[in-house]
PDB file of C-alpha atoms in Angstrom:
ATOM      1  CA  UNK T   1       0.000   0.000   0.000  1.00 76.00           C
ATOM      2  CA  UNK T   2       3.204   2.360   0.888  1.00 80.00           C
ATOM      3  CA  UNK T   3       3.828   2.182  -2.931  1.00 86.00           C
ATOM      4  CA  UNK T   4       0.977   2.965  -4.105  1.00 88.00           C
ATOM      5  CA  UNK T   5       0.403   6.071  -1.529  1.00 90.00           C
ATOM      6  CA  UNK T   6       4.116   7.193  -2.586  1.00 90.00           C
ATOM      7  CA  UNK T   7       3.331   6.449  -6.595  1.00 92.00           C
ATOM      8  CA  UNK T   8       0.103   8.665  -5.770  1.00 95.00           C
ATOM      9  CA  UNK T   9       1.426  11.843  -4.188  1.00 95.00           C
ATOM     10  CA  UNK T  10       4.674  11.459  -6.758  1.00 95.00           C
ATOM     11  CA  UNK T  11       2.195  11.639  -9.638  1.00 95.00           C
ATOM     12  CA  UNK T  12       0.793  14.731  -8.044  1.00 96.00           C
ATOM     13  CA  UNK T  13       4.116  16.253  -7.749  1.00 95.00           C
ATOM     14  CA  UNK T  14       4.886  15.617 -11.348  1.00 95.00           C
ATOM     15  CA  UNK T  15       1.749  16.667 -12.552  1.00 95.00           C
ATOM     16  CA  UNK T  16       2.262  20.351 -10.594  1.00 95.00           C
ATOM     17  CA  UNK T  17       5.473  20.561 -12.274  1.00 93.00           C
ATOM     18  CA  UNK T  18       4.588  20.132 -15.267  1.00 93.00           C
ATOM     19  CA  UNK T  19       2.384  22.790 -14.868  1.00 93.00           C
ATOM     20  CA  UNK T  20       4.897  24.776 -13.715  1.00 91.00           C
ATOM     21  CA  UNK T  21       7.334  24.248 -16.279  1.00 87.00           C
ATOM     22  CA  UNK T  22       5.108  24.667 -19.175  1.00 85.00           C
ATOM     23  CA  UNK T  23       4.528  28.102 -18.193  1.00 82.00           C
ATOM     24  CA  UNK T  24       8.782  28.812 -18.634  1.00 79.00           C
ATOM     25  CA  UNK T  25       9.522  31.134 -20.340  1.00 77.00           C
ATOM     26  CA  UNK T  26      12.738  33.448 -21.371  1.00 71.00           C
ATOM     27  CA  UNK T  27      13.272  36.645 -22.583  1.00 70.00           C
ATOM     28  CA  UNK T  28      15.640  36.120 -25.258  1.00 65.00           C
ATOM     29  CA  UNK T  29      16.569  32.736 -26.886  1.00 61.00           C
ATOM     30  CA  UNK T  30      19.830  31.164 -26.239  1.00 62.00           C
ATOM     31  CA  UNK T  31      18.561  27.637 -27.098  1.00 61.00           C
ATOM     32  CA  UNK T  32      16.685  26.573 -29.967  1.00 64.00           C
ATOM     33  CA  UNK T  33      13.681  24.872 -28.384  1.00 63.00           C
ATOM     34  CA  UNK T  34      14.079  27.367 -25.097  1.00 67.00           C
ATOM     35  CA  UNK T  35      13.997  26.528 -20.864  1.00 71.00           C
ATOM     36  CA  UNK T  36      10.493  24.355 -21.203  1.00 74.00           C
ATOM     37  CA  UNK T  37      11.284  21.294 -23.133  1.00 80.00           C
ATOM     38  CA  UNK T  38      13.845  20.303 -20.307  1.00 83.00           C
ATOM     39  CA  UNK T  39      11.974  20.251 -17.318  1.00 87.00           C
ATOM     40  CA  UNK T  40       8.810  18.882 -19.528  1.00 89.00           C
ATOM     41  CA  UNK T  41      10.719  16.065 -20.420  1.00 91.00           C
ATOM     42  CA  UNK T  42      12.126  14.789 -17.199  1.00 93.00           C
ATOM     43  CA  UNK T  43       9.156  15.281 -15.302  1.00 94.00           C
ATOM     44  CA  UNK T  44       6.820  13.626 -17.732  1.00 95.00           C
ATOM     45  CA  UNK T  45       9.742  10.583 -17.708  1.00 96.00           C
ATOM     46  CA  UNK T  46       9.239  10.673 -14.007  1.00 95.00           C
ATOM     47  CA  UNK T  47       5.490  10.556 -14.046  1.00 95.00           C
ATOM     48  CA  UNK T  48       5.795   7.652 -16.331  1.00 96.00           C
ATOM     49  CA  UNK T  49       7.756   5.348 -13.866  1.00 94.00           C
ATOM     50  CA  UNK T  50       5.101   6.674 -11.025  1.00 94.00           C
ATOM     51  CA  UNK T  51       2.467   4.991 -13.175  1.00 95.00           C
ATOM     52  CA  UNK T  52       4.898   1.513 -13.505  1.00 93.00           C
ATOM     53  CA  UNK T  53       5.189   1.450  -9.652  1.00 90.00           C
ATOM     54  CA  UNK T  54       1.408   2.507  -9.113  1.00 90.00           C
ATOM     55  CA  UNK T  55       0.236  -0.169 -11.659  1.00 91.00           C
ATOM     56  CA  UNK T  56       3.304  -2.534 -10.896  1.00 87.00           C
ATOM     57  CA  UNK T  57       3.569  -5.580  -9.063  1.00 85.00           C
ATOM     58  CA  UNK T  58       3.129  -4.735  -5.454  1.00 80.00           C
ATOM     59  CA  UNK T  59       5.962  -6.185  -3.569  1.00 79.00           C
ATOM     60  CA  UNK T  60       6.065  -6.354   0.249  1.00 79.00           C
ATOM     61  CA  UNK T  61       8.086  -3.362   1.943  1.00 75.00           C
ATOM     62  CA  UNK T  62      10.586  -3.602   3.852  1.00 82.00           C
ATOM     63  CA  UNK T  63      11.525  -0.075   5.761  1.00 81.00           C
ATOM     64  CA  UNK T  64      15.491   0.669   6.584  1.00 86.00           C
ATOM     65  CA  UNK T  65      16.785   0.345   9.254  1.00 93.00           C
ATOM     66  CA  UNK T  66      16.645   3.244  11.859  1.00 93.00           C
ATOM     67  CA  UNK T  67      20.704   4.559  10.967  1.00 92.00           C
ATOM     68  CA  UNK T  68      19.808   4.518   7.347  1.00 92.00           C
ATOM     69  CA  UNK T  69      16.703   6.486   7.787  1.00 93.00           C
ATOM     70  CA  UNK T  70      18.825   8.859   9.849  1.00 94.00           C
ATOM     71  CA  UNK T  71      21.513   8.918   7.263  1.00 94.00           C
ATOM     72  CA  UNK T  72      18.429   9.570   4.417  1.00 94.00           C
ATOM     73  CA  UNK T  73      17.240  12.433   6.682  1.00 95.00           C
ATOM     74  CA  UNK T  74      20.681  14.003   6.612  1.00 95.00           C
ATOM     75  CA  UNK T  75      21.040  13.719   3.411  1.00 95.00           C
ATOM     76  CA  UNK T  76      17.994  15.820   2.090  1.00 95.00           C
ATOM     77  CA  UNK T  77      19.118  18.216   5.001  1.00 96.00           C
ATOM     78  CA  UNK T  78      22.450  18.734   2.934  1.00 95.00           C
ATOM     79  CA  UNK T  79      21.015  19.015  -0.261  1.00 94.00           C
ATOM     80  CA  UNK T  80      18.595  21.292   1.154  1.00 95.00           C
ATOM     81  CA  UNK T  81      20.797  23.283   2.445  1.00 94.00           C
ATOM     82  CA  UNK T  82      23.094  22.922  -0.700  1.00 93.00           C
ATOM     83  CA  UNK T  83      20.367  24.109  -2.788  1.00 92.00           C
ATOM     84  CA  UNK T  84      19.595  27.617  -0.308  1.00 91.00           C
ATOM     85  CA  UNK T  85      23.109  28.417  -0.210  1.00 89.00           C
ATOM     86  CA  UNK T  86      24.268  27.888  -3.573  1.00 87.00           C
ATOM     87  CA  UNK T  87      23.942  31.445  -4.913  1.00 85.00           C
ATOM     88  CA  UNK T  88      25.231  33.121  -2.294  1.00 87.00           C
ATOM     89  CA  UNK T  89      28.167  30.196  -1.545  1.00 91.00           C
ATOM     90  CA  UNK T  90      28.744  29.810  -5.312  1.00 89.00           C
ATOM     91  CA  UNK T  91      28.913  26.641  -6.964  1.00 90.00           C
ATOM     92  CA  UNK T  92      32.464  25.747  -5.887  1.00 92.00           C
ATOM     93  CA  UNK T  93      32.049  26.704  -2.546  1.00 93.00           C
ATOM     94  CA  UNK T  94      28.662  24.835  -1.884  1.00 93.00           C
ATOM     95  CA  UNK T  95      29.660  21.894  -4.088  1.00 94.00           C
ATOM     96  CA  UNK T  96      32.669  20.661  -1.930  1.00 95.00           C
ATOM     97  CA  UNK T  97      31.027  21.235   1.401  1.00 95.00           C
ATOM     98  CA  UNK T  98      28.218  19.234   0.239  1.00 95.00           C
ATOM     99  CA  UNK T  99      30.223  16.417  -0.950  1.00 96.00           C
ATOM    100  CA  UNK T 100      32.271  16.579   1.664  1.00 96.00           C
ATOM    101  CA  UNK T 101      29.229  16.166   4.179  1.00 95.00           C
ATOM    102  CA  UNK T 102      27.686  13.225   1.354  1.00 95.00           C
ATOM    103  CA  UNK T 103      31.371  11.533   1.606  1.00 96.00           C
ATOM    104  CA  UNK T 104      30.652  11.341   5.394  1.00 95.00           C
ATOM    105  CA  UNK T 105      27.640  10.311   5.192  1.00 93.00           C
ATOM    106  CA  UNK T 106      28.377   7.282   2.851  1.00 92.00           C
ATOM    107  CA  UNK T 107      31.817   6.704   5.134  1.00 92.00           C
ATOM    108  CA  UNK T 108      34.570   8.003   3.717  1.00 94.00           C
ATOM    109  CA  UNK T 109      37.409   9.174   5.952  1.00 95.00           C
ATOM    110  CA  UNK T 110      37.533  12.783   6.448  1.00 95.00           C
ATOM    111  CA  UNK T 111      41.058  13.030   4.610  1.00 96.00           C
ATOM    112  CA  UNK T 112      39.371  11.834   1.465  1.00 96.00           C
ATOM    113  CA  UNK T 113      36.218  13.699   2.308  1.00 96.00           C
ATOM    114  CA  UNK T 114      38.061  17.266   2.521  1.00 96.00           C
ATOM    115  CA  UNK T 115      40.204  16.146  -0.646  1.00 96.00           C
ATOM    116  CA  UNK T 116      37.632  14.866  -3.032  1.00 95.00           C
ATOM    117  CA  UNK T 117      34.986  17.859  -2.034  1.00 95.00           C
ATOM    118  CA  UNK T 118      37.593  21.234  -3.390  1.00 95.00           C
ATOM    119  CA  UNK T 119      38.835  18.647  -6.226  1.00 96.00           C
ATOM    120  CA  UNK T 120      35.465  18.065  -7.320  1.00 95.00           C
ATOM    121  CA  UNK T 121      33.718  21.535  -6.371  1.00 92.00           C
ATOM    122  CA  UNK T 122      36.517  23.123  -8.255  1.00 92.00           C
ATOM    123  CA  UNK T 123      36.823  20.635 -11.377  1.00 94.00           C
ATOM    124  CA  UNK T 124      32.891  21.046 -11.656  1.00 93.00           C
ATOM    125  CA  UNK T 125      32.913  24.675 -12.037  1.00 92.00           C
ATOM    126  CA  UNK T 126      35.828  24.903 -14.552  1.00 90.00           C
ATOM    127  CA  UNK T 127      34.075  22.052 -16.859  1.00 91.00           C
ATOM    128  CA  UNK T 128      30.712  23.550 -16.630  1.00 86.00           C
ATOM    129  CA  UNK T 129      32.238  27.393 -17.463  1.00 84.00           C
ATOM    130  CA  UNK T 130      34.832  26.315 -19.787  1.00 85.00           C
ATOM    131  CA  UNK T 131      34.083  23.206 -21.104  1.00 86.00           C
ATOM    132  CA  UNK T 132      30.037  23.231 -21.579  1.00 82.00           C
ATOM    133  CA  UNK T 133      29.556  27.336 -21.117  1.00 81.00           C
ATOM    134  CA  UNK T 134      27.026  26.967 -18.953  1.00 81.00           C
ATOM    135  CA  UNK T 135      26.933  30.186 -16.472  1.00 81.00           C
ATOM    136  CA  UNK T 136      27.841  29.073 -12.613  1.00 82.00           C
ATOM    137  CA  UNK T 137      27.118  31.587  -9.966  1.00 83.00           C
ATOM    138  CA  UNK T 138      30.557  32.490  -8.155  1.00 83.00           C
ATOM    139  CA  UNK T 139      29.538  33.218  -5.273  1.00 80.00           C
ATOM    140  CA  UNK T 140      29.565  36.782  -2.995  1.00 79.00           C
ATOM    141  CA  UNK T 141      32.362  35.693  -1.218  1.00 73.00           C
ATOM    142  CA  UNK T 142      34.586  35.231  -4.387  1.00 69.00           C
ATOM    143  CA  UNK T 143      33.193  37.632  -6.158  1.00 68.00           C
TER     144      UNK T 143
END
């Protein structure tokens, strides 16, 4: 029944964003097909598997474990958290402290943790600006 409530309320949410995204729109044209198709797309992929798990065979459920949910629970409080701070942080900045925390969180050491989060905060940024010229916020601190 938990899959079917979850398949439910996820085919609401889909359904609001699609509403949401087909009302994008930009005031000049840098793509061909524009900012709706993108959001369009994904969400009406993600309705689609929504409707295989609502009409899908209905498999008993077995709930995590208590640490895992707690792990789960800190992770959507770092991505949350990611996501409010990223302007402001910038995209390097925000990037390696949240895989730094998501390195943690999966158990990495913290020597790998505070490597791999800079390396990959930093290597992000340059291949988005430079490789794929997609426009990263900097951040007011670097800025």
């Amino acid at each position: 029944m938990s899959q079917r409530i979850f398949a439910i309320v996820w085919l609401i949410l889909c359904a609001i964003g699609i509403y949401i995204g087909w009302g994008i729109q930009s005031e000049f044209t840098y793509e061909p097909l524009g900012p709706r198709p993108f959001p369009v797309v994904i969400l009406s992929l993600m309705a689609l598997c929504a409707l295989a798990l609502l009409f899908g065979k209905q498999e008993a459920v077995e709930w995590p474990k208590p640490y895992v949910l707690r792990r789960l629970v800190l992770l959507v409080i770092a991505l949350v958290i990611y996501a409010w701070a990223f302007e402001w942080l910038g995209f390097p900045i925000a990037t390696s402290l949240v895989t730094i925390s998501i390195a943690l969180l999966f158990g990495a050491t913290p020597i790998a943790a505070i490597i791999s989060g800079p390396v990959l905060g930093i290597f992000l940024f340059y291949a988005f600006d430079k490789w794929l010229d997609v426009t990263l916020p900097i951040g007011s601190l670097l800025s």
